[in-house]
Amino acid sequence: MADRRVLAAGLIADVVIIGGGSAGAVLATRLSADPRRRVLLLEAGPSFAPDGYPDVLTNPGVVGTPDFDWGYSSDDEARLGHDIPLPRGKVLGGSSAVNGTVAMRAKPSDFARWTARGIAGWSWDDVLPAFKAMENTPSGASGWHGRTGPFPIRQRSLDELTPSSRAFVAAARATGLSTVDDFNGAEGDGAGAYPLNVVGGVRMNTGTVYLTAEVRARPNLAIRGGAEVDRIIFSGKRATGARLVSGEIVDGGEIILSGGTFGSPAILMRSGIGPAANLRALGIPVIADLPVGRRLQDHPFFYNVYALKTLDKGMLPAAGALAWTGSSGAARGDLDLQVSATHFIDPKASPTGGAIVLAAAVTLPKSIGSFELASRDPTVPPHIVACEPARSSSRTMAPSNATRRSTRGSASEFTVAPGRSRSDCARRSSQTCDSENAATSLGSCQRAQWSAPAGMISHAPLAAEAVRSRVPPSRDSRLLIGLNDSSTIW
């Protein structure tokens, strides 16, 4: 019904958004708020009603699920002995519908680095009002938090944690770290319960909190699920529409590409935008020779699974605590280490009936990976290298080693030795993988890196948490590259 309203009588949508994930759903909501602007949102996965998401997606204790995942993995078998799974949500709401529900902002120092590189509009003073506008948080200082935004975020207290997660915070405090009551407040260096986008035991995602029933009823908004995009259609250097995998052509005045960490570069490359040599080798006509897929970067992630002592084997809630701090090699103000304690694991894998996952991540890595198409066929998985060894740096590996040591030291008070069934735990957990180069998500559609033909590509600041509707109703054909919540500016 909605599709016919937008496209009836040969009308062309003013804006076609490719990808209804963490950013795309926000864009569709914001852009369709102007009734003069006809918006079409294309989502490759299913488009559930706001109250129709299955339990596996609304349950915050389930992280990742094969039924709603793209099935990406890195090609690291030869180097590591196994590939690294790279889960990404394939559903309206994208990865916000399958992730760990952690709702933590970047720090002011992160934005200072971006603005120091000449990226205007992204200082802390610029983004804080946007953070507050999107946020619905009942606690915390008003100077840092919004109360009436669409996205619910709840900062939990230590009383809401399991005994073992509270013991983790106590162990961090014993090492000299501060206890943090509000990770999105003024003080974020230390340990505490991390904030979640969970309300009443239900995971919130952008497909539910932005694309509400009221928003979906707008006559100028159409949402199509099961509409996977193969490539962008160009007329010369002008983006005029999208070709679906089914062969259908969808025309639009403006095309916003918000296909996610891996989807966006893949669509760009199949459209002829990317490294010319690689594209020609696959028989793809080159429209623009640009380094799409280069400089992939992510947070190395390590974990150990421990069996809990019998008296402290409670595992609910699964979400736990986090320590966020700087390593000895970090610049002043930089927080480059995260260590977390969670229960996203099958208790049956533990000999005591209870288990805890102590994980560590390097949050300011320097190592670089890459993304390439393996085929012109959109059904063939891409070639992803999570971290190229020749380009890794000691600044990444030093804090990595420190994080591994910290997880081992934190476990002694409330666990037995690492579980003998650790490999079983890893197989049953869709959240983690056991590797010194394990990763969660990558991004390669970077701003301030490309030199494109004038007027063909516009790098608009379209981060999910700070999106502002800057695109006026227009029939000028432009291709906008959306930066979703997992993309990073380097």
Tab-separated table of C-alpha atoms in Angstrom:
chain	number	residue	atom	x	y	z
A	1	MET	CA	0.000	0.000	0.000
A	2	ALA	CA	2.694	2.499	0.996
A	3	ASP	CA	4.793	1.673	-2.084
A	4	ARG	CA	1.837	2.379	-4.393
A	5	ARG	CA	1.178	5.710	-2.685
A	6	VAL	CA	4.728	6.897	-3.310
A	7	LEU	CA	5.199	5.526	-6.821
A	8	ALA	CA	1.680	5.843	-8.223
A	9	ALA	CA	1.104	7.547	-11.577
A	10	GLY	CA	4.748	7.206	-12.573
A	11	LEU	CA	6.025	9.401	-9.758
A	12	ILE	CA	9.690	9.051	-8.838
A	13	ALA	CA	10.747	9.157	-5.201
A	14	ASP	CA	12.635	12.316	-4.325
A	15	VAL	CA	14.958	10.238	-2.144
A	16	VAL	CA	15.784	6.529	-2.359
A	17	ILE	CA	17.579	5.212	0.733
A	18	ILE	CA	19.487	1.966	0.230
A	19	GLY	CA	19.626	0.120	3.542
A	20	GLY	CA	17.199	0.319	6.452
A	21	GLY	CA	19.738	-0.287	9.198
A	22	SER	CA	20.997	1.777	12.107
A	23	ALA	CA	21.378	4.895	9.945
A	24	GLY	CA	18.923	4.233	7.123
A	25	ALA	CA	15.903	3.935	9.400
A	26	VAL	CA	16.802	7.254	11.025
A	27	LEU	CA	17.224	8.924	7.650
A	28	ALA	CA	13.865	7.658	6.416
A	29	THR	CA	12.168	9.043	9.510
A	30	ARG	CA	13.860	12.426	9.404
A	31	LEU	CA	13.626	13.015	5.663
A	32	SER	CA	9.969	11.957	5.376
A	33	ALA	CA	9.016	14.417	8.134
A	34	ASP	CA	8.688	16.949	5.310
A	35	PRO	CA	5.431	15.910	3.564
A	36	ARG	CA	6.681	17.418	0.288
A	37	ARG	CA	9.513	14.897	0.090
A	38	ARG	CA	8.697	11.409	-1.240
A	39	VAL	CA	10.995	8.844	0.395
A	40	LEU	CA	11.520	5.199	-0.529
A	41	LEU	CA	13.486	2.981	1.882
A	42	LEU	CA	14.924	-0.256	0.469
A	43	GLU	CA	15.890	-2.962	2.977
A	44	ALA	CA	17.439	-6.284	1.933
A	45	GLY	CA	16.110	-8.125	4.987
A	46	PRO	CA	12.552	-8.475	6.253
A	47	SER	CA	10.544	-5.405	7.211
A	48	PHE	CA	8.740	-6.285	10.426
A	49	ALA	CA	6.017	-4.109	11.906
A	50	PRO	CA	7.183	-2.190	14.997
A	51	ASP	CA	5.390	-4.683	17.248
A	52	GLY	CA	6.038	-7.691	15.021
A	53	TYR	CA	9.727	-8.439	15.551
A	54	PRO	CA	10.368	-12.083	16.535
A	55	ASP	CA	11.590	-12.949	20.022
A	56	VAL	CA	15.111	-13.711	18.806
A	57	LEU	CA	15.447	-10.024	17.859
A	58	THR	CA	13.688	-8.454	20.828
A	59	ASN	CA	15.508	-10.583	23.419
A	60	PRO	CA	18.609	-8.597	24.490
A	61	GLY	CA	20.214	-11.803	25.761
A	62	VAL	CA	20.533	-13.112	22.199
A	63	VAL	CA	23.354	-11.451	20.281
A	64	GLY	CA	23.382	-12.225	16.589
A	65	THR	CA	21.234	-14.856	14.897
A	66	PRO	CA	21.832	-16.668	11.579
A	67	ASP	CA	18.271	-16.049	10.372
A	68	PHE	CA	18.885	-12.288	10.258
A	69	ASP	CA	22.598	-12.120	9.482
A	70	TRP	CA	24.481	-11.457	6.250
A	71	GLY	CA	26.927	-14.282	6.969
A	72	TYR	CA	30.122	-12.297	6.439
A	73	SER	CA	33.469	-13.663	7.567
A	74	SER	CA	37.092	-12.698	7.073
A	75	ASP	CA	39.501	-14.714	4.945
A	76	ASP	CA	42.057	-15.508	7.620
A	77	GLU	CA	42.155	-19.321	7.468
A	78	ALA	CA	45.721	-19.473	6.147
A	79	ARG	CA	47.091	-17.024	8.721
A	80	LEU	CA	45.037	-17.813	11.828
A	81	GLY	CA	43.811	-21.345	11.211
A	82	HIS	CA	40.203	-20.179	10.935
A	83	ASP	CA	38.127	-17.351	9.548
A	84	ILE	CA	36.619	-14.634	11.756
A	85	PRO	CA	32.815	-14.333	11.718
A	86	LEU	CA	31.664	-10.749	11.155
A	87	PRO	CA	27.982	-10.610	12.111
A	88	ARG	CA	25.858	-7.875	10.532
A	89	GLY	CA	22.082	-7.521	10.841
A	90	LYS	CA	19.952	-8.245	7.760
A	91	VAL	CA	16.596	-6.849	8.877
A	92	LEU	CA	14.884	-3.478	9.185
A	93	GLY	CA	16.909	-1.844	11.954
A	94	GLY	CA	20.124	-3.505	10.755
A	95	SER	CA	22.740	-4.396	13.316
A	96	SER	CA	20.908	-2.373	15.969
A	97	ALA	CA	18.406	-5.264	15.934
A	98	VAL	CA	20.995	-7.981	16.636
A	99	ASN	CA	23.795	-6.333	18.622
A	100	GLY	CA	24.714	-6.335	22.298
A	101	THR	CA	22.536	-3.238	22.978
A	102	VAL	CA	25.455	-1.256	24.442
A	103	ALA	CA	24.620	2.453	24.108
A	104	MET	CA	27.847	4.366	24.717
A	105	ARG	CA	28.978	7.537	23.011
A	106	ALA	CA	32.412	8.297	21.688
A	107	LYS	CA	34.423	10.606	23.931
A	108	PRO	CA	35.119	14.329	23.380
A	109	SER	CA	38.748	13.474	22.592
A	110	ASP	CA	37.600	11.327	19.651
A	111	PHE	CA	35.742	14.228	18.087
A	112	ALA	CA	38.695	16.513	18.770
A	113	ARG	CA	40.880	14.230	16.643
A	114	TRP	CA	38.413	14.422	13.766
A	115	THR	CA	38.129	18.203	13.831
A	116	ALA	CA	41.924	18.474	14.068
A	117	ARG	CA	42.017	16.758	10.679
A	118	GLY	CA	39.821	19.439	9.169
A	119	ILE	CA	36.469	17.638	9.320
A	120	ALA	CA	34.050	20.467	10.051
A	121	GLY	CA	30.838	20.075	12.016
A	122	TRP	CA	32.024	17.221	14.222
A	123	SER	CA	33.425	18.919	17.303
A	124	TRP	CA	32.044	17.845	20.680
A	125	ASP	CA	30.076	21.079	20.877
A	126	ASP	CA	28.549	20.260	17.482
A	127	VAL	CA	27.481	16.703	18.282
A	128	LEU	CA	26.388	16.950	21.927
A	129	PRO	CA	23.076	18.668	21.044
A	130	ALA	CA	22.406	15.902	18.514
A	131	PHE	CA	23.168	13.208	21.096
A	132	LYS	CA	20.757	14.852	23.517
A	133	ALA	CA	18.069	15.318	20.860
A	134	MET	CA	17.991	11.634	19.944
A	135	GLU	CA	18.190	10.357	23.515
A	136	ASN	CA	15.434	9.421	25.932
A	137	THR	CA	17.217	8.904	29.240
A	138	PRO	CA	15.540	9.419	32.627
A	139	SER	CA	18.778	9.594	34.640
A	140	GLY	CA	22.034	11.519	34.551
A	141	ALA	CA	22.841	15.216	34.409
A	142	SER	CA	20.640	17.277	32.094
A	143	GLY	CA	23.694	18.948	30.603
A	144	TRP	CA	24.727	15.601	29.176
A	145	HIS	CA	21.430	13.840	28.498
A	146	GLY	CA	18.178	14.265	26.607
A	147	ARG	CA	14.817	13.297	28.089
A	148	THR	CA	12.379	13.325	25.182
A	149	GLY	CA	14.204	11.903	22.155
A	150	PRO	CA	13.091	8.803	20.249
A	151	PHE	CA	15.873	6.460	21.349
A	152	PRO	CA	15.595	4.986	24.874
A	153	ILE	CA	18.893	4.560	26.723
A	154	ARG	CA	19.080	3.262	30.269
A	155	GLN	CA	22.167	3.640	32.481
A	156	ARG	CA	22.035	0.731	34.897
A	157	SER	CA	23.297	0.605	38.466
A	158	LEU	CA	25.567	-1.983	40.060
A	159	ASP	CA	22.538	-3.425	41.865
A	160	GLU	CA	21.208	-4.578	38.489
A	161	LEU	CA	24.253	-6.756	37.771
A	162	THR	CA	24.962	-10.384	38.578
A	163	PRO	CA	27.247	-11.110	41.563
A	164	SER	CA	30.119	-11.977	39.230
A	165	SER	CA	29.717	-8.759	37.220
A	166	ARG	CA	29.734	-6.753	40.455
A	167	ALA	CA	32.874	-8.629	41.466
A	168	PHE	CA	34.436	-7.560	38.178
A	169	VAL	CA	33.791	-3.894	39.022
A	170	ALA	CA	35.185	-4.403	42.525
A	171	ALA	CA	38.319	-5.996	41.057
A	172	ALA	CA	38.736	-3.030	38.702
A	173	ARG	CA	38.353	-0.630	41.629
A	174	ALA	CA	41.029	-2.552	43.529
A	175	THR	CA	43.460	-1.907	40.677
A	176	GLY	CA	42.900	1.849	41.000
A	177	LEU	CA	40.148	2.456	38.450
A	178	SER	CA	37.272	4.739	39.386
A	179	THR	CA	33.707	3.467	39.535
A	180	VAL	CA	31.649	5.082	36.770
A	181	ASP	CA	27.970	5.755	37.430
A	182	ASP	CA	27.257	7.218	33.982
A	183	PHE	CA	29.406	6.232	31.009
A	184	ASN	CA	27.713	8.868	28.839
A	185	GLY	CA	28.305	11.598	31.409
A	186	ALA	CA	31.246	13.769	32.312
A	187	GLU	CA	33.411	10.922	33.640
A	188	GLY	CA	33.862	7.843	31.476
A	189	ASP	CA	37.284	6.598	32.586
A	190	GLY	CA	36.758	3.629	34.900
A	191	ALA	CA	34.493	0.640	35.476
A	192	GLY	CA	30.786	0.167	35.993
A	193	ALA	CA	27.537	-1.118	34.546
A	194	TYR	CA	27.297	-0.023	30.931
A	195	PRO	CA	24.178	1.677	29.493
A	196	LEU	CA	21.787	-0.223	27.239
A	197	ASN	CA	19.074	0.485	24.707
A	198	VAL	CA	16.806	-2.010	26.474
A	199	VAL	CA	13.446	-1.152	28.022
A	200	GLY	CA	11.334	-3.657	29.922
A	201	GLY	CA	13.589	-6.495	28.843
A	202	VAL	CA	13.114	-5.665	25.139
A	203	ARG	CA	15.902	-4.659	22.741
A	204	MET	CA	15.201	-1.322	21.082
A	205	ASN	CA	16.331	-0.860	17.465
A	206	THR	CA	16.035	1.948	14.939
A	207	GLY	CA	13.322	0.061	13.061
A	208	THR	CA	11.056	0.280	16.106
A	209	VAL	CA	11.917	3.552	17.841
A	210	TYR	CA	12.318	5.700	14.718
A	211	LEU	CA	10.100	3.885	12.212
A	212	THR	CA	7.105	3.802	14.531
A	213	ALA	CA	3.598	2.925	13.353
A	214	GLU	CA	2.835	6.636	13.111
A	215	VAL	CA	5.900	7.302	10.954
A	216	ARG	CA	5.190	4.323	8.705
A	217	ALA	CA	1.678	5.651	8.078
A	218	ARG	CA	3.043	8.774	6.376
A	219	PRO	CA	1.714	8.901	2.803
A	220	ASN	CA	5.084	10.120	1.496
A	221	LEU	CA	7.106	7.215	2.965
A	222	ALA	CA	7.394	3.724	1.504
A	223	ILE	CA	9.372	0.879	3.074
A	224	ARG	CA	10.226	-2.213	1.046
A	225	GLY	CA	11.629	-5.277	2.757
A	226	GLY	CA	13.342	-8.030	0.794
A	227	ALA	CA	14.695	-5.427	-1.639
A	228	GLU	CA	18.405	-6.196	-1.906
A	229	VAL	CA	20.314	-3.745	-4.105
A	230	ASP	CA	22.853	-4.938	-6.643
A	231	ARG	CA	24.186	-1.591	-7.839
A	232	ILE	CA	23.557	2.109	-8.377
A	233	ILE	CA	22.313	3.168	-11.814
A	234	PHE	CA	24.198	6.079	-13.374
A	235	SER	CA	23.465	8.293	-16.329
A	236	GLY	CA	26.964	9.481	-17.107
A	237	LYS	CA	28.181	10.724	-13.734
A	238	ARG	CA	24.699	11.152	-12.277
A	239	ALA	CA	23.107	8.613	-9.937
A	240	THR	CA	19.532	8.085	-11.116
A	241	GLY	CA	18.382	4.923	-9.375
A	242	ALA	CA	19.191	1.459	-8.100
A	243	ARG	CA	19.082	-2.003	-9.630
A	244	LEU	CA	17.830	-4.699	-7.273
A	245	VAL	CA	19.250	-8.214	-7.222
A	246	SER	CA	15.904	-9.300	-8.693
A	247	GLY	CA	16.590	-7.141	-11.756
A	248	GLU	CA	14.030	-4.459	-10.913
A	249	ILE	CA	15.068	-0.843	-11.499
A	250	VAL	CA	14.061	1.764	-8.903
A	251	ASP	CA	14.410	5.403	-9.969
A	252	GLY	CA	15.049	8.291	-7.598
A	253	GLY	CA	15.933	11.965	-7.519
A	254	GLU	CA	18.597	11.430	-4.867
A	255	ILE	CA	20.223	8.159	-3.869
A	256	ILE	CA	21.462	7.710	-0.302
A	257	LEU	CA	23.683	4.674	0.154
A	258	SER	CA	23.440	3.423	3.734
A	259	GLY	CA	24.148	-0.249	3.184
A	260	GLY	CA	26.311	-0.822	6.220
A	261	THR	CA	29.950	-1.529	6.872
A	262	PHE	CA	30.269	-4.137	4.133
A	263	GLY	CA	27.164	-3.508	2.052
A	264	SER	CA	28.015	0.070	1.071
A	265	PRO	CA	31.495	-0.631	-0.374
A	266	ALA	CA	30.197	-3.740	-2.149
A	267	ILE	CA	27.399	-1.784	-3.832
A	268	LEU	CA	29.785	1.033	-4.754
A	269	MET	CA	32.233	-1.396	-6.340
A	270	ARG	CA	29.542	-3.245	-8.299
A	271	SER	CA	28.406	0.192	-9.494
A	272	GLY	CA	31.848	1.009	-10.880
A	273	ILE	CA	33.162	3.126	-8.012
A	274	GLY	CA	36.318	1.677	-6.495
A	275	PRO	CA	39.899	0.618	-7.297
A	276	ALA	CA	39.994	0.549	-11.091
A	277	ALA	CA	42.285	-2.472	-11.436
A	278	ASN	CA	40.108	-4.647	-9.220
A	279	LEU	CA	36.915	-3.575	-10.958
A	280	ARG	CA	38.282	-4.190	-14.450
A	281	ALA	CA	39.496	-7.640	-13.390
A	282	LEU	CA	35.876	-8.480	-12.559
A	283	GLY	CA	34.532	-6.993	-15.774
A	284	ILE	CA	32.950	-3.968	-14.059
A	285	PRO	CA	33.037	-0.696	-16.063
A	286	VAL	CA	34.852	1.974	-14.041
A	287	ILE	CA	32.964	5.180	-13.292
A	288	ALA	CA	35.375	6.497	-10.671
A	289	ASP	CA	38.774	5.137	-9.607
A	290	LEU	CA	38.562	5.550	-5.819
A	291	PRO	CA	40.069	3.615	-2.861
A	292	VAL	CA	36.782	2.074	-1.738
A	293	GLY	CA	37.433	-0.922	0.507
A	294	ARG	CA	40.874	0.246	1.572
A	295	ARG	CA	41.818	1.141	5.154
A	296	LEU	CA	39.295	-1.116	6.831
A	297	GLN	CA	39.756	-0.737	10.551
A	298	ASP	CA	38.272	-2.287	13.655
A	299	HIS	CA	38.752	-3.063	17.315
A	300	PRO	CA	40.764	-6.250	17.962
A	301	PHE	CA	38.702	-8.321	20.375
A	302	PHE	CA	39.867	-11.118	22.678
A	303	TYR	CA	37.980	-13.228	25.158
A	304	ASN	CA	38.175	-16.012	27.697
A	305	VAL	CA	35.218	-18.019	28.995
A	306	TYR	CA	35.328	-18.996	32.668
A	307	ALA	CA	33.177	-21.395	34.673
A	308	LEU	CA	31.630	-19.592	37.641
A	309	LYS	CA	31.825	-20.859	41.185
A	310	THR	CA	28.666	-22.721	42.129
A	311	LEU	CA	27.444	-20.106	44.632
A	312	ASP	CA	27.872	-17.253	42.157
A	313	LYS	CA	26.702	-18.847	38.918
A	314	GLY	CA	23.808	-16.498	38.188
A	315	MET	CA	23.849	-15.350	34.542
A	316	LEU	CA	20.903	-12.951	34.298
A	317	PRO	CA	21.019	-10.284	33.117
A	318	ALA	CA	23.477	-11.335	30.427
A	319	ALA	CA	24.661	-7.748	29.934
A	320	GLY	CA	27.259	-6.947	32.539
A	321	ALA	CA	29.977	-4.434	33.316
A	322	LEU	CA	32.749	-2.652	31.502
A	323	ALA	CA	36.099	-1.068	32.285
A	324	TRP	CA	37.149	1.672	29.867
A	325	THR	CA	40.526	3.288	30.383
A	326	GLY	CA	43.801	4.242	28.756
A	327	SER	CA	46.864	2.070	28.362
A	328	SER	CA	50.346	3.247	29.304
A	329	GLY	CA	50.916	4.123	25.658
A	330	ALA	CA	47.754	6.168	25.189
A	331	ALA	CA	47.837	9.899	24.585
A	332	ARG	CA	46.462	12.100	27.337
A	333	GLY	CA	42.686	11.803	27.435
A	334	ASP	CA	42.540	8.818	25.072
A	335	LEU	CA	40.724	5.713	26.316
A	336	ASP	CA	42.114	2.901	24.179
A	337	LEU	CA	41.223	-0.181	26.269
A	338	GLN	CA	37.908	-1.810	27.093
A	339	VAL	CA	37.486	-4.921	29.224
A	340	SER	CA	33.998	-6.319	29.731
A	341	ALA	CA	32.291	-8.997	31.803
A	342	THR	CA	29.133	-10.521	30.307
A	343	HIS	CA	27.132	-13.750	30.223
A	344	PHE	CA	26.392	-14.092	26.512
A	345	ILE	CA	27.199	-17.797	26.580
A	346	ASP	CA	25.337	-21.085	26.910
A	347	PRO	CA	25.462	-22.157	30.604
A	348	LYS	CA	25.320	-25.794	29.516
A	349	ALA	CA	28.884	-25.451	28.270
A	350	SER	CA	30.116	-24.858	31.832
A	351	PRO	CA	30.833	-27.724	34.252
A	352	THR	CA	29.269	-25.644	37.066
A	353	GLY	CA	26.183	-24.539	35.127
A	354	GLY	CA	27.339	-20.913	35.066
A	355	ALA	CA	29.846	-19.037	32.929
A	356	ILE	CA	31.211	-15.553	32.400
A	357	VAL	CA	32.899	-14.071	29.347
A	358	LEU	CA	35.779	-11.697	30.054
A	359	ALA	CA	36.503	-9.860	26.825
A	360	ALA	CA	38.959	-7.143	25.923
A	361	ALA	CA	39.046	-4.746	22.991
A	362	VAL	CA	41.504	-2.176	21.691
A	363	THR	CA	39.350	0.873	20.976
A	364	LEU	CA	41.956	3.011	19.184
A	365	PRO	CA	43.706	0.491	16.924
A	366	LYS	CA	46.182	1.326	14.198
A	367	SER	CA	46.076	-1.936	12.254
A	368	ILE	CA	44.448	-1.859	8.818
A	369	GLY	CA	42.482	-4.399	6.779
A	370	SER	CA	40.828	-4.466	3.370
A	371	PHE	CA	37.602	-5.298	1.540
A	372	GLU	CA	37.398	-6.519	-2.062
A	373	LEU	CA	34.768	-8.060	-4.273
A	374	ALA	CA	35.408	-11.690	-5.106
A	375	SER	CA	32.896	-11.610	-7.949
A	376	ARG	CA	30.543	-9.322	-9.842
A	377	ASP	CA	27.754	-11.622	-8.598
A	378	PRO	CA	26.170	-10.045	-5.466
A	379	THR	CA	25.478	-13.505	-4.020
A	380	VAL	CA	29.205	-14.370	-3.844
A	381	PRO	CA	30.783	-13.428	-0.474
A	382	PRO	CA	33.391	-10.645	-0.589
A	383	HIS	CA	37.052	-11.024	0.284
A	384	ILE	CA	37.622	-9.419	3.704
A	385	VAL	CA	40.951	-9.193	5.512
A	386	ALA	CA	40.400	-8.020	9.077
A	387	CYS	CA	44.009	-6.995	9.697
A	388	GLU	CA	46.939	-7.044	7.305
A	389	PRO	CA	50.009	-8.184	9.308
A	390	ALA	CA	52.440	-5.984	7.391
A	391	ARG	CA	50.494	-2.894	8.437
A	392	SER	CA	49.825	-3.739	12.066
A	393	SER	CA	51.491	-1.560	14.658
A	394	SER	CA	53.063	-1.951	18.063
A	395	ARG	CA	50.636	0.662	19.367
A	396	THR	CA	47.841	-1.791	18.641
A	397	MET	CA	49.571	-4.898	19.939
A	398	ALA	CA	50.888	-3.431	23.207
A	399	PRO	CA	47.441	-2.599	24.597
A	400	SER	CA	46.191	-5.856	23.105
A	401	ASN	CA	48.638	-7.806	25.248
A	402	ALA	CA	47.674	-5.708	28.265
A	403	THR	CA	43.995	-6.475	27.764
A	404	ARG	CA	44.621	-10.195	27.634
A	405	ARG	CA	46.556	-10.010	30.903
A	406	SER	CA	43.822	-7.929	32.529
A	407	THR	CA	41.082	-10.423	31.730
A	408	ARG	CA	43.083	-13.231	33.253
A	409	GLY	CA	43.815	-11.261	36.407
A	410	SER	CA	40.227	-10.109	36.900
A	411	ALA	CA	38.828	-13.623	36.930
A	412	SER	CA	40.403	-15.077	40.052
A	413	GLU	CA	37.913	-13.834	42.649
A	414	PHE	CA	34.730	-15.330	41.270
A	415	THR	CA	35.593	-18.075	38.790
A	416	VAL	CA	37.296	-21.401	38.572
A	417	ALA	CA	39.942	-21.977	35.901
A	418	PRO	CA	39.000	-21.369	32.259
A	419	GLY	CA	36.343	-23.935	31.402
A	420	ARG	CA	37.387	-27.171	29.823
A	421	SER	CA	34.440	-26.744	27.468
A	422	ARG	CA	35.730	-23.433	26.182
A	423	SER	CA	35.620	-24.493	22.528
A	424	ASP	CA	32.005	-25.569	22.971
A	425	CYS	CA	31.224	-22.163	24.461
A	426	ALA	CA	32.765	-20.471	21.455
A	427	ARG	CA	30.784	-22.546	18.993
A	428	ARG	CA	27.524	-21.847	20.801
A	429	SER	CA	28.103	-18.111	21.165
A	430	SER	CA	27.159	-15.991	18.161
A	431	GLN	CA	28.809	-12.945	19.727
A	432	THR	CA	32.460	-13.873	19.968
A	433	CYS	CA	35.282	-15.630	18.204
A	434	ASP	CA	38.585	-16.875	19.562
A	435	SER	CA	41.406	-15.105	17.767
A	436	GLU	CA	44.171	-12.616	18.375
A	437	ASN	CA	42.711	-10.619	15.505
A	438	ALA	CA	39.030	-11.103	16.277
A	439	ALA	CA	36.821	-8.271	15.130
A	440	THR	CA	33.243	-7.103	15.255
A	441	SER	CA	32.661	-4.699	12.361
A	442	LEU	CA	34.635	-2.690	9.855
A	443	GLY	CA	34.130	0.450	7.790
A	444	SER	CA	35.685	1.633	4.538
A	445	CYS	CA	33.436	4.367	3.096
A	446	GLN	CA	35.506	7.133	4.637
A	447	ARG	CA	35.116	10.863	4.373
A	448	ALA	CA	38.018	13.234	3.748
A	449	GLN	CA	39.810	10.480	1.818
A	450	TRP	CA	38.410	10.610	-1.705
A	451	SER	CA	38.823	12.939	-4.655
A	452	ALA	CA	35.691	12.362	-6.719
A	453	PRO	CA	34.363	14.062	-9.856
A	454	ALA	CA	32.574	17.233	-8.829
A	455	GLY	CA	28.899	16.774	-8.116
A	456	MET	CA	28.913	12.976	-8.256
A	457	ILE	CA	29.434	11.967	-4.645
A	458	SER	CA	28.524	14.031	-1.623
A	459	HIS	CA	29.854	12.933	1.754
A	460	ALA	CA	27.035	14.047	4.029
A	461	PRO	CA	27.346	13.688	7.821
A	462	LEU	CA	24.741	10.982	8.222
A	463	ALA	CA	25.796	9.205	11.418
A	464	ALA	CA	22.786	7.557	12.991
A	465	GLU	CA	23.103	9.323	16.309
A	466	ALA	CA	23.719	12.785	14.895
A	467	VAL	CA	21.737	12.888	11.657
A	468	ARG	CA	20.251	16.174	10.638
A	469	SER	CA	17.967	16.517	7.631
A	470	ARG	CA	20.127	18.696	5.442
A	471	VAL	CA	18.914	17.310	2.098
A	472	PRO	CA	16.220	19.589	0.623
A	473	PRO	CA	13.422	18.262	-1.639
A	474	SER	CA	15.113	18.136	-5.024
A	475	ARG	CA	15.261	16.179	-8.256
A	476	ASP	CA	18.988	16.764	-8.621
A	477	SER	CA	20.565	13.322	-8.823
A	478	ARG	CA	23.291	12.892	-6.240
A	479	LEU	CA	24.738	9.900	-4.480
A	480	LEU	CA	25.063	10.360	-0.749
A	481	ILE	CA	27.226	7.997	1.252
A	482	GLY	CA	25.651	7.362	4.642
A	483	LEU	CA	27.935	6.676	7.583
A	484	ASN	CA	26.179	4.218	9.845
A	485	ASP	CA	26.836	3.670	13.513
A	486	SER	CA	29.693	1.275	12.862
A	487	SER	CA	31.586	3.501	10.471
A	488	THR	CA	34.553	5.504	11.686
A	489	ILE	CA	36.381	8.532	10.330
A	490	TRP	CA	40.151	7.882	10.245
